[in-house]
Amino acid sequence: MRRDSFFGRRGARSVVDRLIPIIIALALVSSGFGGGRAGAQQSGAKTATAKRPLNHQDYDAWRSIQGQQLSRDGKYLAYSLIPQDGDGEVVVRDLASGREWRHGRGWRRPVAPPSDPEAAQQAFQSGGRVTRPEFTADSRFLLFTIEPDKADVQKAIKDKKRPEEMPKNALGIMDLSNGAVSRIDRVKSFQAPDDKGGWIAYQLEAKVEPRKAEEKPAEKPGDAIDSEDQGPRGAQASSRTPRKEYGTDLLLRDMATGAERTFSDALDYSFSKDARTLLFTVSSKKEENNGLFAVTPGDAAAPVGLLTGKGKYTRLTWDEKQTQIAFLSDRDDAESKQPKYKVYHWDRKSSSAKEVASPETKGVRSGYVISERGGLGFSRDGGELYLGLAPAPDPEKDPDDAAPA
């Protein structure tokens, strides 16, 4: 018994001796891990204190993808990258190689949407057209609007520039073979044929008339509103007839050569999908030059007048197959204070347009006129034409008759 107990005590002592360094080692390792956790907690605390709340400048820098488009051949993706408030850019990516090209597209001013749902939808669609890049039908070029940079707009406001002197949009034309961009300044709008490449049309802003020496700087927006509300001067301004709108230069561009042809005083225009016909209306200060004209791209012949003479020509409307158009004009009543519109029709095989409806046409309700803002469109097969009517406006009163005795 004693021998067993001796060896038991000796064995226990031996085990304890062996455990002591192991326990010490474990203690050191444990202290090391604890120190690591403490260090991590201290580092995390420092990181937490370095963070700050988001502010409006952070929100303004957030960017969204808008107007994404695929080229017709499926090789390219294009979209606009628009910050909440700041200058954006257009991005084009070659989907096969991953190569990207970027180009500035200017400042899209943030505007609160109108309270009216219909007006808000129209504003959204209008903004979408401006931010959406457009591939040509042959997938060789990308067309996009370049709006003025924020700094340039703010400087012009500070300098009290007139509306016509404010920075205007430009047209960007990117060559998809190398990413090179050609810029055309002061472009109001542009169109490219839907089904065939090779041509584009674009309309310029009106030329800026030099400011007269005695002319005062532009009024603040609030000043113009106040002057309308006070005294007889405001009453006279509100009774004036709508200001006549005149056309500007319209250019037809050959994308292969860069050659261009200019048509003056164009107010509205429409490119056929097959790129064989460019239609445009003319509103000139020389009213006898007004009319609707047709041009064949690549043909140097003078524009063909489909209907000409004093008056307004508007609402160019193609049928689905684009073999014919309908439009409105007040040519025959242009001298009246309240001219009445007629509907005209042009077949692409014909050399001129013909009248098809007027307020005197059988079936038009008595006391109604053809509405400039009403519907105008063809049936799907092109065999019928639908138009909008509206009650005839009340005759304008003579200001002398309305004056108190």
mmCIF file of C-alpha atoms in Angstrom:
data_model
loop_
_atom_site.group_PDB
_atom_site.id
_atom_site.type_symbol
_atom_site.label_atom_id
_atom_site.label_comp_id
_atom_site.label_asym_id
_atom_site.label_seq_id
_atom_site.Cartn_x
_atom_site.Cartn_y
_atom_site.Cartn_z
ATOM 1 C CA MET A 1 0.000 0.000 0.000
ATOM 2 C CA ARG A 2 2.742 2.381 0.907
ATOM 3 C CA ARG A 3 4.596 1.626 -2.291
ATOM 4 C CA ASP A 4 1.479 2.196 -4.352
ATOM 5 C CA SER A 5 0.707 5.410 -2.564
ATOM 6 C CA PHE A 6 4.327 6.534 -2.964
ATOM 7 C CA PHE A 7 4.293 5.911 -6.656
ATOM 8 C CA GLY A 8 0.856 7.576 -6.876
ATOM 9 C CA ARG A 9 2.111 10.714 -5.184
ATOM 10 C CA ARG A 10 5.234 10.722 -7.298
ATOM 11 C CA GLY A 11 3.196 10.238 -10.486
ATOM 12 C CA ALA A 12 0.854 13.033 -9.531
ATOM 13 C CA ARG A 13 3.781 15.351 -8.858
ATOM 14 C CA SER A 14 5.257 14.472 -12.221
ATOM 15 C CA VAL A 15 1.991 15.222 -13.978
ATOM 16 C CA VAL A 16 1.691 18.569 -12.184
ATOM 17 C CA ASP A 17 5.241 19.463 -13.152
ATOM 18 C CA ARG A 18 4.416 18.781 -16.766
ATOM 19 C CA LEU A 19 1.138 20.751 -16.642
ATOM 20 C CA ILE A 20 2.614 23.935 -15.190
ATOM 21 C CA PRO A 21 4.429 25.074 -18.396
ATOM 22 C CA ILE A 22 1.410 24.118 -20.481
ATOM 23 C CA ILE A 23 -0.875 26.250 -18.288
ATOM 24 C CA ILE A 24 1.592 29.155 -18.436
ATOM 25 C CA ALA A 25 1.732 28.872 -22.235
ATOM 26 C CA LEU A 26 -2.060 28.805 -22.450
ATOM 27 C CA ALA A 27 -2.264 31.841 -20.225
ATOM 28 C CA LEU A 28 0.146 33.740 -22.466
ATOM 29 C CA VAL A 29 -1.791 32.772 -25.594
ATOM 30 C CA SER A 30 -5.050 33.734 -23.926
ATOM 31 C CA SER A 31 -3.670 37.100 -22.918
ATOM 32 C CA GLY A 32 -2.502 37.611 -26.499
ATOM 33 C CA PHE A 33 -5.971 36.914 -27.891
ATOM 34 C CA GLY A 34 -7.501 39.181 -25.331
ATOM 35 C CA GLY A 35 -5.122 41.935 -26.258
ATOM 36 C CA GLY A 36 -6.043 41.434 -29.928
ATOM 37 C CA ARG A 37 -9.719 41.804 -29.137
ATOM 38 C CA ALA A 38 -9.047 44.892 -27.110
ATOM 39 C CA GLY A 39 -6.969 46.355 -29.943
ATOM 40 C CA ALA A 40 -9.703 45.556 -32.440
ATOM 41 C CA GLN A 41 -12.296 47.165 -30.187
ATOM 42 C CA GLN A 42 -10.144 50.281 -29.886
ATOM 43 C CA SER A 43 -9.642 50.388 -33.689
ATOM 44 C CA GLY A 44 -13.385 49.911 -34.227
ATOM 45 C CA ALA A 45 -14.085 52.718 -31.799
ATOM 46 C CA LYS A 46 -11.763 55.014 -33.710
ATOM 47 C CA THR A 47 -13.461 54.068 -37.008
ATOM 48 C CA ALA A 48 -16.871 54.661 -35.501
ATOM 49 C CA THR A 49 -15.884 58.104 -34.283
ATOM 50 C CA ALA A 50 -14.513 58.933 -37.789
ATOM 51 C CA LYS A 51 -17.935 58.408 -39.441
ATOM 52 C CA ARG A 52 -20.281 61.369 -39.924
ATOM 53 C CA PRO A 53 -23.943 61.794 -40.817
ATOM 54 C CA LEU A 54 -24.856 62.121 -44.507
ATOM 55 C CA ASN A 55 -25.647 65.614 -45.753
ATOM 56 C CA HIS A 56 -27.165 67.125 -48.892
ATOM 57 C CA GLN A 57 -23.803 67.269 -50.661
ATOM 58 C CA ASP A 58 -23.588 63.497 -50.301
ATOM 59 C CA TYR A 59 -27.079 63.088 -51.730
ATOM 60 C CA ASP A 60 -26.233 65.347 -54.675
ATOM 61 C CA ALA A 61 -23.276 63.119 -55.586
ATOM 62 C CA TRP A 62 -25.423 59.977 -55.847
ATOM 63 C CA ARG A 63 -25.730 58.990 -59.496
ATOM 64 C CA SER A 64 -28.420 57.060 -61.330
ATOM 65 C CA ILE A 65 -28.440 55.246 -64.665
ATOM 66 C CA GLN A 66 -30.950 56.727 -67.105
ATOM 67 C CA GLY A 67 -31.922 56.210 -70.736
ATOM 68 C CA GLN A 68 -30.139 52.885 -71.224
ATOM 69 C CA GLN A 69 -30.097 51.725 -74.865
ATOM 70 C CA LEU A 70 -28.781 48.768 -76.850
ATOM 71 C CA SER A 71 -27.500 49.207 -80.376
ATOM 72 C CA ARG A 72 -29.477 47.395 -83.057
ATOM 73 C CA ASP A 73 -26.662 44.895 -83.679
ATOM 74 C CA GLY A 74 -26.456 44.145 -79.944
ATOM 75 C CA LYS A 75 -22.773 45.065 -79.675
ATOM 76 C CA TYR A 76 -23.020 48.267 -77.636
ATOM 77 C CA LEU A 77 -24.769 49.459 -74.487
ATOM 78 C CA ALA A 78 -25.176 53.169 -73.814
ATOM 79 C CA TYR A 79 -26.658 55.071 -70.882
ATOM 80 C CA SER A 80 -26.521 58.401 -69.095
ATOM 81 C CA LEU A 81 -24.999 58.578 -65.619
ATOM 82 C CA ILE A 82 -26.789 61.463 -63.879
ATOM 83 C CA PRO A 83 -26.000 62.789 -60.375
ATOM 84 C CA GLN A 84 -28.754 64.246 -58.226
ATOM 85 C CA ASP A 85 -27.194 67.687 -58.720
ATOM 86 C CA GLY A 86 -24.105 68.066 -60.876
ATOM 87 C CA ASP A 87 -22.602 67.392 -64.274
ATOM 88 C CA GLY A 88 -23.311 63.942 -65.727
ATOM 89 C CA GLU A 89 -21.773 61.811 -68.433
ATOM 90 C CA VAL A 90 -22.675 59.411 -71.210
ATOM 91 C CA VAL A 91 -21.196 55.913 -70.987
ATOM 92 C CA VAL A 92 -20.836 53.512 -73.942
ATOM 93 C CA ARG A 93 -19.643 49.937 -73.443
ATOM 94 C CA ASP A 94 -18.514 47.427 -76.038
ATOM 95 C CA LEU A 95 -20.231 44.303 -74.713
ATOM 96 C CA ALA A 96 -17.775 41.915 -76.388
ATOM 97 C CA SER A 97 -14.501 43.482 -75.217
ATOM 98 C CA GLY A 98 -15.696 45.374 -72.130
ATOM 99 C CA ARG A 99 -14.089 48.567 -73.425
ATOM 100 C CA GLU A 100 -15.825 51.797 -72.341
ATOM 101 C CA TRP A 101 -15.987 55.362 -73.619
ATOM 102 C CA ARG A 102 -17.241 58.241 -71.516
ATOM 103 C CA HIS A 103 -18.106 61.822 -72.385
ATOM 104 C CA GLY A 104 -19.547 64.691 -70.356
ATOM 105 C CA ARG A 105 -23.207 65.506 -70.973
ATOM 106 C CA GLY A 106 -23.600 68.534 -68.682
ATOM 107 C CA TRP A 107 -25.964 69.482 -65.898
ATOM 108 C CA ARG A 108 -29.543 68.221 -65.613
ATOM 109 C CA ARG A 109 -31.044 70.844 -63.285
ATOM 110 C CA PRO A 110 -33.094 69.200 -60.496
ATOM 111 C CA VAL A 111 -36.700 70.369 -60.718
ATOM 112 C CA ALA A 112 -39.580 69.398 -58.448
ATOM 113 C CA PRO A 113 -42.283 67.550 -60.433
ATOM 114 C CA PRO A 114 -45.567 69.450 -61.034
ATOM 115 C CA SER A 115 -48.449 68.634 -58.726
ATOM 116 C CA ASP A 116 -50.676 67.761 -61.676
ATOM 117 C CA PRO A 117 -50.126 64.043 -62.514
ATOM 118 C CA GLU A 118 -50.491 64.545 -66.271
ATOM 119 C CA ALA A 119 -48.053 67.471 -66.291
ATOM 120 C CA ALA A 120 -45.646 65.472 -64.134
ATOM 121 C CA GLN A 121 -45.740 62.580 -66.617
ATOM 122 C CA GLN A 122 -45.094 64.929 -69.546
ATOM 123 C CA ALA A 123 -42.167 66.501 -67.686
ATOM 124 C CA PHE A 124 -40.734 63.051 -66.954
ATOM 125 C CA GLN A 125 -41.043 61.971 -70.595
ATOM 126 C CA SER A 126 -39.492 65.208 -71.806
ATOM 127 C CA GLY A 127 -36.569 64.775 -69.441
ATOM 128 C CA GLY A 128 -36.168 61.170 -70.577
ATOM 129 C CA ARG A 129 -35.839 62.241 -74.195
ATOM 130 C CA VAL A 130 -33.047 64.652 -73.280
ATOM 131 C CA THR A 131 -31.068 62.156 -71.179
ATOM 132 C CA ARG A 132 -31.548 59.156 -73.501
ATOM 133 C CA PRO A 133 -28.711 58.583 -76.003
ATOM 134 C CA GLU A 134 -29.661 57.240 -79.433
ATOM 135 C CA PHE A 135 -27.840 54.815 -81.724
ATOM 136 C CA THR A 136 -28.101 55.244 -85.464
ATOM 137 C CA ALA A 137 -29.832 52.368 -87.269
ATOM 138 C CA ASP A 138 -26.509 51.074 -88.651
ATOM 139 C CA SER A 139 -24.947 51.015 -85.135
ATOM 140 C CA ARG A 140 -22.032 53.170 -86.284
ATOM 141 C CA PHE A 141 -22.744 56.308 -84.272
ATOM 142 C CA LEU A 142 -24.259 57.380 -80.962
ATOM 143 C CA LEU A 143 -26.180 60.663 -80.785
ATOM 144 C CA PHE A 144 -26.750 62.408 -77.460
ATOM 145 C CA THR A 145 -27.658 65.777 -76.000
ATOM 146 C CA ILE A 146 -24.957 67.718 -74.165
ATOM 147 C CA GLU A 147 -26.526 70.138 -71.708
ATOM 148 C CA PRO A 148 -24.569 73.157 -70.377
ATOM 149 C CA ASP A 149 -22.290 72.541 -67.401
ATOM 150 C CA LYS A 150 -23.566 73.704 -64.022
ATOM 151 C CA ALA A 151 -20.785 76.265 -63.599
ATOM 152 C CA ASP A 152 -21.549 77.869 -66.980
ATOM 153 C CA VAL A 153 -25.266 78.148 -66.208
ATOM 154 C CA GLN A 154 -24.675 79.673 -62.780
ATOM 155 C CA LYS A 155 -22.200 82.170 -64.210
ATOM 156 C CA ALA A 156 -24.696 83.232 -66.897
ATOM 157 C CA ILE A 157 -27.387 83.718 -64.231
ATOM 158 C CA LYS A 158 -24.986 85.784 -62.156
ATOM 159 C CA ASP A 159 -24.128 87.890 -65.220
ATOM 160 C CA LYS A 160 -27.890 88.431 -65.872
ATOM 161 C CA LYS A 161 -27.784 87.054 -69.387
ATOM 162 C CA ARG A 162 -30.895 87.298 -71.549
ATOM 163 C CA PRO A 163 -32.748 84.020 -72.164
ATOM 164 C CA GLU A 164 -31.391 83.820 -75.709
ATOM 165 C CA GLU A 165 -27.856 84.433 -74.365
ATOM 166 C CA MET A 166 -27.995 81.625 -71.799
ATOM 167 C CA PRO A 167 -25.879 78.515 -72.490
ATOM 168 C CA LYS A 168 -27.739 76.141 -74.812
ATOM 169 C CA ASN A 169 -27.680 72.407 -75.465
ATOM 170 C CA ALA A 170 -25.253 70.844 -77.923
ATOM 171 C CA LEU A 171 -25.329 67.664 -79.998
ATOM 172 C CA GLY A 172 -22.716 64.992 -79.385
ATOM 173 C CA ILE A 173 -21.902 62.503 -82.170
ATOM 174 C CA MET A 174 -19.728 59.582 -81.024
ATOM 175 C CA ASP A 175 -17.986 57.426 -83.631
ATOM 176 C CA LEU A 176 -18.287 53.881 -82.249
ATOM 177 C CA SER A 177 -15.205 52.709 -84.133
ATOM 178 C CA ASN A 178 -12.901 54.775 -81.912
ATOM 179 C CA GLY A 179 -14.993 56.677 -79.329
ATOM 180 C CA ALA A 180 -14.194 60.093 -80.841
ATOM 181 C CA VAL A 181 -16.910 62.715 -80.210
ATOM 182 C CA SER A 182 -17.866 65.599 -82.497
ATOM 183 C CA ARG A 183 -19.711 68.446 -80.789
ATOM 184 C CA ILE A 184 -22.187 70.785 -82.503
ATOM 185 C CA ASP A 185 -23.218 73.763 -80.367
ATOM 186 C CA ARG A 186 -26.639 75.392 -79.947
ATOM 187 C CA VAL A 187 -28.701 72.416 -81.152
ATOM 188 C CA LYS A 188 -32.391 72.541 -80.288
ATOM 189 C CA SER A 189 -33.296 69.006 -81.427
ATOM 190 C CA PHE A 190 -32.165 66.165 -83.700
ATOM 191 C CA GLN A 191 -33.642 63.151 -85.501
ATOM 192 C CA ALA A 192 -32.233 60.003 -87.067
ATOM 193 C CA PRO A 193 -34.181 57.616 -89.334
ATOM 194 C CA ASP A 194 -35.434 54.541 -87.473
ATOM 195 C CA ASP A 195 -34.639 51.906 -90.090
ATOM 196 C CA LYS A 196 -31.672 53.186 -92.078
ATOM 197 C CA GLY A 197 -28.406 54.868 -91.161
ATOM 198 C CA GLY A 198 -26.295 57.351 -93.050
ATOM 199 C CA TRP A 199 -28.226 60.553 -92.326
ATOM 200 C CA ILE A 200 -29.368 62.745 -89.443
ATOM 201 C CA ALA A 201 -31.203 66.060 -89.245
ATOM 202 C CA TYR A 202 -30.813 68.636 -86.499
ATOM 203 C CA GLN A 203 -32.251 72.067 -85.789
ATOM 204 C CA LEU A 204 -30.272 74.985 -84.397
ATOM 205 C CA GLU A 205 -31.306 77.544 -81.837
ATOM 206 C CA ALA A 206 -32.227 81.004 -83.080
ATOM 207 C CA LYS A 207 -29.330 83.327 -83.736
ATOM 208 C CA VAL A 208 -28.651 85.786 -80.920
ATOM 209 C CA GLU A 209 -29.412 89.343 -81.919
ATOM 210 C CA PRO A 210 -26.849 91.874 -80.631
ATOM 211 C CA ARG A 211 -28.056 93.820 -77.613
ATOM 212 C CA LYS A 212 -28.899 97.438 -78.299
ATOM 213 C CA ALA A 213 -26.905 100.070 -76.424
ATOM 214 C CA GLU A 214 -29.946 101.481 -74.589
ATOM 215 C CA GLU A 215 -31.354 98.051 -73.742
ATOM 216 C CA LYS A 216 -31.478 97.278 -70.017
ATOM 217 C CA PRO A 217 -30.206 94.012 -68.520
ATOM 218 C CA ALA A 218 -32.703 91.196 -68.234
ATOM 219 C CA GLU A 219 -35.193 91.566 -65.415
ATOM 220 C CA LYS A 220 -35.406 89.076 -62.628
ATOM 221 C CA PRO A 221 -38.180 86.517 -63.102
ATOM 222 C CA GLY A 222 -40.196 88.035 -60.260
ATOM 223 C CA ASP A 223 -40.045 91.532 -61.756
ATOM 224 C CA ALA A 224 -41.696 90.404 -65.000
ATOM 225 C CA ILE A 225 -44.524 88.752 -63.080
ATOM 226 C CA ASP A 226 -45.138 91.804 -60.917
ATOM 227 C CA SER A 227 -45.321 94.135 -63.915
ATOM 228 C CA GLU A 228 -48.026 91.945 -65.444
ATOM 229 C CA ASP A 229 -50.151 92.235 -62.318
ATOM 230 C CA GLN A 230 -50.123 96.000 -61.910
ATOM 231 C CA GLY A 231 -52.060 98.684 -63.729
ATOM 232 C CA PRO A 232 -53.260 98.976 -67.312
ATOM 233 C CA ARG A 233 -49.875 97.947 -68.691
ATOM 234 C CA GLY A 234 -50.353 94.422 -67.318
ATOM 235 C CA ALA A 235 -53.891 94.306 -68.640
ATOM 236 C CA GLN A 236 -52.713 95.230 -72.117
ATOM 237 C CA ALA A 237 -49.993 92.575 -72.043
ATOM 238 C CA SER A 238 -52.441 89.872 -71.046
ATOM 239 C CA SER A 239 -54.791 90.733 -73.917
ATOM 240 C CA ARG A 240 -52.149 90.468 -76.615
ATOM 241 C CA THR A 241 -52.386 87.705 -79.186
ATOM 242 C CA PRO A 242 -49.829 84.864 -78.865
ATOM 243 C CA ARG A 243 -46.402 85.771 -80.145
ATOM 244 C CA LYS A 244 -45.682 84.307 -83.574
ATOM 245 C CA GLU A 245 -42.952 81.696 -83.610
ATOM 246 C CA TYR A 246 -40.396 81.782 -86.390
ATOM 247 C CA GLY A 247 -38.209 78.951 -87.640
ATOM 248 C CA THR A 248 -34.448 78.462 -87.438
ATOM 249 C CA ASP A 249 -31.803 76.674 -89.495
ATOM 250 C CA LEU A 250 -32.361 72.956 -90.147
ATOM 251 C CA LEU A 251 -29.330 70.932 -91.228
ATOM 252 C CA LEU A 252 -29.234 67.605 -93.075
ATOM 253 C CA ARG A 253 -25.948 65.776 -92.400
ATOM 254 C CA ASP A 254 -24.354 62.966 -94.396
ATOM 255 C CA MET A 255 -22.775 60.792 -91.678
ATOM 256 C CA ALA A 256 -20.312 59.171 -94.076
ATOM 257 C CA THR A 257 -18.715 62.397 -95.300
ATOM 258 C CA GLY A 258 -19.813 65.004 -92.760
ATOM 259 C CA ALA A 259 -21.233 67.151 -95.567
ATOM 260 C CA GLU A 260 -24.242 69.238 -94.560
ATOM 261 C CA ARG A 261 -27.083 71.067 -96.232
ATOM 262 C CA THR A 262 -28.958 73.949 -94.551
ATOM 263 C CA PHE A 263 -32.636 74.906 -94.837
ATOM 264 C CA SER A 264 -33.638 78.263 -93.369
ATOM 265 C CA ASP A 265 -36.621 79.179 -91.170
ATOM 266 C CA ALA A 266 -37.637 75.569 -90.409
ATOM 267 C CA LEU A 267 -40.105 75.328 -87.541
ATOM 268 C CA ASP A 268 -40.936 71.622 -87.469
ATOM 269 C CA TYR A 269 -39.497 68.577 -89.253
ATOM 270 C CA SER A 270 -39.888 64.812 -89.581
ATOM 271 C CA PHE A 271 -37.561 62.155 -91.005
ATOM 272 C CA SER A 272 -39.132 59.082 -92.617
ATOM 273 C CA LYS A 273 -37.992 55.729 -91.216
ATOM 274 C CA ASP A 274 -36.429 54.693 -94.530
ATOM 275 C CA ALA A 275 -34.342 57.915 -94.710
ATOM 276 C CA ARG A 276 -35.719 58.720 -98.171
ATOM 277 C CA THR A 277 -37.754 61.788 -97.205
ATOM 278 C CA LEU A 278 -37.178 64.706 -94.873
ATOM 279 C CA LEU A 279 -40.225 66.920 -94.351
ATOM 280 C CA PHE A 280 -40.068 70.373 -92.773
ATOM 281 C CA THR A 281 -42.369 73.328 -92.277
ATOM 282 C CA VAL A 282 -41.237 76.917 -92.784
ATOM 283 C CA SER A 283 -42.281 79.878 -90.628
ATOM 284 C CA SER A 284 -40.527 82.937 -92.004
ATOM 285 C CA LYS A 285 -40.743 86.664 -91.364
ATOM 286 C CA LYS A 286 -41.376 86.785 -95.098
ATOM 287 C CA GLU A 287 -44.673 84.935 -94.795
ATOM 288 C CA GLU A 288 -44.988 84.215 -98.483
ATOM 289 C CA ASN A 289 -42.099 81.744 -98.005
ATOM 290 C CA ASN A 290 -44.067 79.649 -95.499
ATOM 291 C CA GLY A 291 -45.156 76.116 -96.331
ATOM 292 C CA LEU A 292 -44.482 72.406 -96.062
ATOM 293 C CA PHE A 293 -41.489 71.122 -98.014
ATOM 294 C CA ALA A 294 -39.958 67.730 -98.844
ATOM 295 C CA VAL A 295 -36.297 66.878 -99.461
ATOM 296 C CA THR A 296 -34.681 63.641 -100.629
ATOM 297 C CA PRO A 297 -31.344 63.012 -98.803
ATOM 298 C CA GLY A 298 -28.491 62.736 -101.269
ATOM 299 C CA ASP A 299 -30.371 64.677 -103.952
ATOM 300 C CA ALA A 300 -29.113 68.226 -104.511
ATOM 301 C CA ALA A 301 -32.430 69.379 -105.995
ATOM 302 C CA ALA A 302 -34.308 72.237 -104.334
ATOM 303 C CA PRO A 303 -36.931 71.322 -101.690
ATOM 304 C CA VAL A 304 -40.342 70.503 -103.156
ATOM 305 C CA GLY A 305 -43.184 72.692 -101.858
ATOM 306 C CA LEU A 306 -46.087 70.386 -100.996
ATOM 307 C CA LEU A 307 -48.243 73.313 -99.825
ATOM 308 C CA THR A 308 -47.049 76.908 -99.606
ATOM 309 C CA GLY A 309 -48.249 80.406 -98.764
ATOM 310 C CA LYS A 310 -48.944 82.588 -95.732
ATOM 311 C CA GLY A 311 -50.087 80.823 -92.610
ATOM 312 C CA LYS A 312 -49.046 78.152 -90.152
ATOM 313 C CA TYR A 313 -48.266 74.525 -90.997
ATOM 314 C CA THR A 314 -48.267 72.071 -88.134
ATOM 315 C CA ARG A 315 -48.976 68.573 -86.764
ATOM 316 C CA LEU A 316 -47.058 66.448 -89.290
ATOM 317 C CA THR A 317 -48.516 62.947 -88.880
ATOM 318 C CA TRP A 318 -47.383 59.789 -90.682
ATOM 319 C CA ASP A 319 -49.442 56.627 -91.126
ATOM 320 C CA GLU A 320 -47.990 53.350 -89.835
ATOM 321 C CA LYS A 321 -46.454 52.330 -93.179
ATOM 322 C CA GLN A 322 -45.269 55.894 -93.819
ATOM 323 C CA THR A 323 -46.764 56.078 -97.283
ATOM 324 C CA GLN A 324 -48.752 59.245 -96.490
ATOM 325 C CA ILE A 325 -49.002 62.130 -94.033
ATOM 326 C CA ALA A 326 -51.707 64.456 -92.730
ATOM 327 C CA PHE A 327 -51.162 67.938 -91.345
ATOM 328 C CA LEU A 328 -52.992 71.154 -90.420
ATOM 329 C CA SER A 329 -52.729 74.609 -91.942
ATOM 330 C CA ASP A 330 -54.593 77.904 -91.700
ATOM 331 C CA ARG A 331 -53.236 79.079 -95.055
ATOM 332 C CA ASP A 332 -56.631 79.995 -96.510
ATOM 333 C CA ASP A 333 -57.617 82.030 -93.427
ATOM 334 C CA ALA A 334 -54.226 83.399 -92.385
ATOM 335 C CA GLU A 335 -55.328 87.062 -92.451
ATOM 336 C CA SER A 336 -58.103 86.522 -89.863
ATOM 337 C CA LYS A 337 -57.669 87.391 -86.197
ATOM 338 C CA GLN A 338 -58.821 83.873 -85.370
ATOM 339 C CA PRO A 339 -57.765 81.789 -88.399
ATOM 340 C CA LYS A 340 -59.435 78.417 -88.925
ATOM 341 C CA TYR A 341 -57.478 75.294 -89.707
ATOM 342 C CA LYS A 342 -58.002 72.784 -92.469
ATOM 343 C CA VAL A 343 -56.674 69.233 -92.759
ATOM 344 C CA TYR A 344 -54.405 68.373 -95.680
ATOM 345 C CA HIS A 345 -53.180 65.029 -96.985
ATOM 346 C CA TRP A 346 -50.054 64.096 -98.940
ATOM 347 C CA ASP A 347 -49.288 60.770 -100.579
ATOM 348 C CA ARG A 348 -45.556 60.184 -101.059
ATOM 349 C CA LYS A 349 -46.184 59.413 -104.725
ATOM 350 C CA SER A 350 -47.816 62.817 -105.284
ATOM 351 C CA SER A 351 -46.154 66.143 -105.976
ATOM 352 C CA SER A 352 -48.438 68.222 -103.730
ATOM 353 C CA ALA A 353 -50.803 68.035 -100.773
ATOM 354 C CA LYS A 354 -54.600 68.235 -101.009
ATOM 355 C CA GLU A 355 -57.293 69.526 -98.681
ATOM 356 C CA VAL A 356 -59.407 66.749 -97.126
ATOM 357 C CA ALA A 357 -61.362 68.444 -94.299
ATOM 358 C CA SER A 358 -62.434 71.908 -93.130
ATOM 359 C CA PRO A 359 -65.094 73.388 -90.809
ATOM 360 C CA GLU A 360 -67.434 73.372 -93.847
ATOM 361 C CA THR A 361 -66.931 69.674 -94.593
ATOM 362 C CA LYS A 362 -70.077 67.588 -94.466
ATOM 363 C CA GLY A 363 -70.365 65.882 -91.091
ATOM 364 C CA VAL A 364 -68.560 68.601 -89.119
ATOM 365 C CA ARG A 365 -70.901 69.848 -86.408
ATOM 366 C CA SER A 366 -72.174 73.408 -86.827
ATOM 367 C CA GLY A 367 -70.299 75.901 -84.653
ATOM 368 C CA TYR A 368 -67.231 73.644 -84.418
ATOM 369 C CA VAL A 369 -63.777 74.050 -85.933
ATOM 370 C CA ILE A 370 -60.792 71.769 -86.456
ATOM 371 C CA SER A 371 -58.722 71.857 -83.296
ATOM 372 C CA GLU A 372 -55.006 72.598 -83.516
ATOM 373 C CA ARG A 373 -54.456 70.665 -80.274
ATOM 374 C CA GLY A 374 -56.946 67.872 -80.937
ATOM 375 C CA GLY A 375 -56.179 64.376 -82.125
ATOM 376 C CA LEU A 376 -54.900 63.704 -85.626
ATOM 377 C CA GLY A 377 -54.027 60.196 -86.766
ATOM 378 C CA PHE A 378 -54.549 57.372 -89.237
ATOM 379 C CA SER A 379 -56.174 54.019 -88.690
ATOM 380 C CA ARG A 380 -53.835 51.041 -88.581
ATOM 381 C CA ASP A 381 -54.374 50.187 -92.249
ATOM 382 C CA GLY A 382 -54.091 53.848 -93.292
ATOM 383 C CA GLY A 383 -57.548 53.894 -94.841
ATOM 384 C CA GLU A 384 -59.135 56.313 -92.362
ATOM 385 C CA LEU A 385 -58.074 59.610 -90.852
ATOM 386 C CA TYR A 386 -59.230 60.766 -87.425
ATOM 387 C CA LEU A 387 -59.218 64.411 -86.362
ATOM 388 C CA GLY A 388 -60.305 66.484 -83.394
ATOM 389 C CA LEU A 389 -62.984 69.201 -83.323
ATOM 390 C CA ALA A 390 -63.620 71.967 -80.806
ATOM 391 C CA PRO A 391 -66.249 74.702 -80.346
ATOM 392 C CA ALA A 392 -65.382 77.826 -82.315
ATOM 393 C CA PRO A 393 -63.826 80.473 -80.037
ATOM 394 C CA ASP A 394 -65.779 83.584 -79.162
ATOM 395 C CA PRO A 395 -64.989 86.581 -81.384
ATOM 396 C CA GLU A 396 -62.309 88.868 -79.990
ATOM 397 C CA LYS A 397 -63.669 92.075 -78.497
ATOM 398 C CA ASP A 398 -62.457 95.408 -79.743
ATOM 399 C CA PRO A 399 -60.476 97.119 -76.933
ATOM 400 C CA ASP A 400 -62.108 100.483 -77.825
ATOM 401 C CA ASP A 401 -65.567 98.998 -77.292
ATOM 402 C CA ALA A 402 -64.564 97.560 -73.912
ATOM 403 C CA ALA A 403 -63.210 100.896 -72.615
ATOM 404 C CA PRO A 404 -65.477 102.622 -70.019
ATOM 405 C CA ALA A 405 -67.367 105.728 -71.112
#
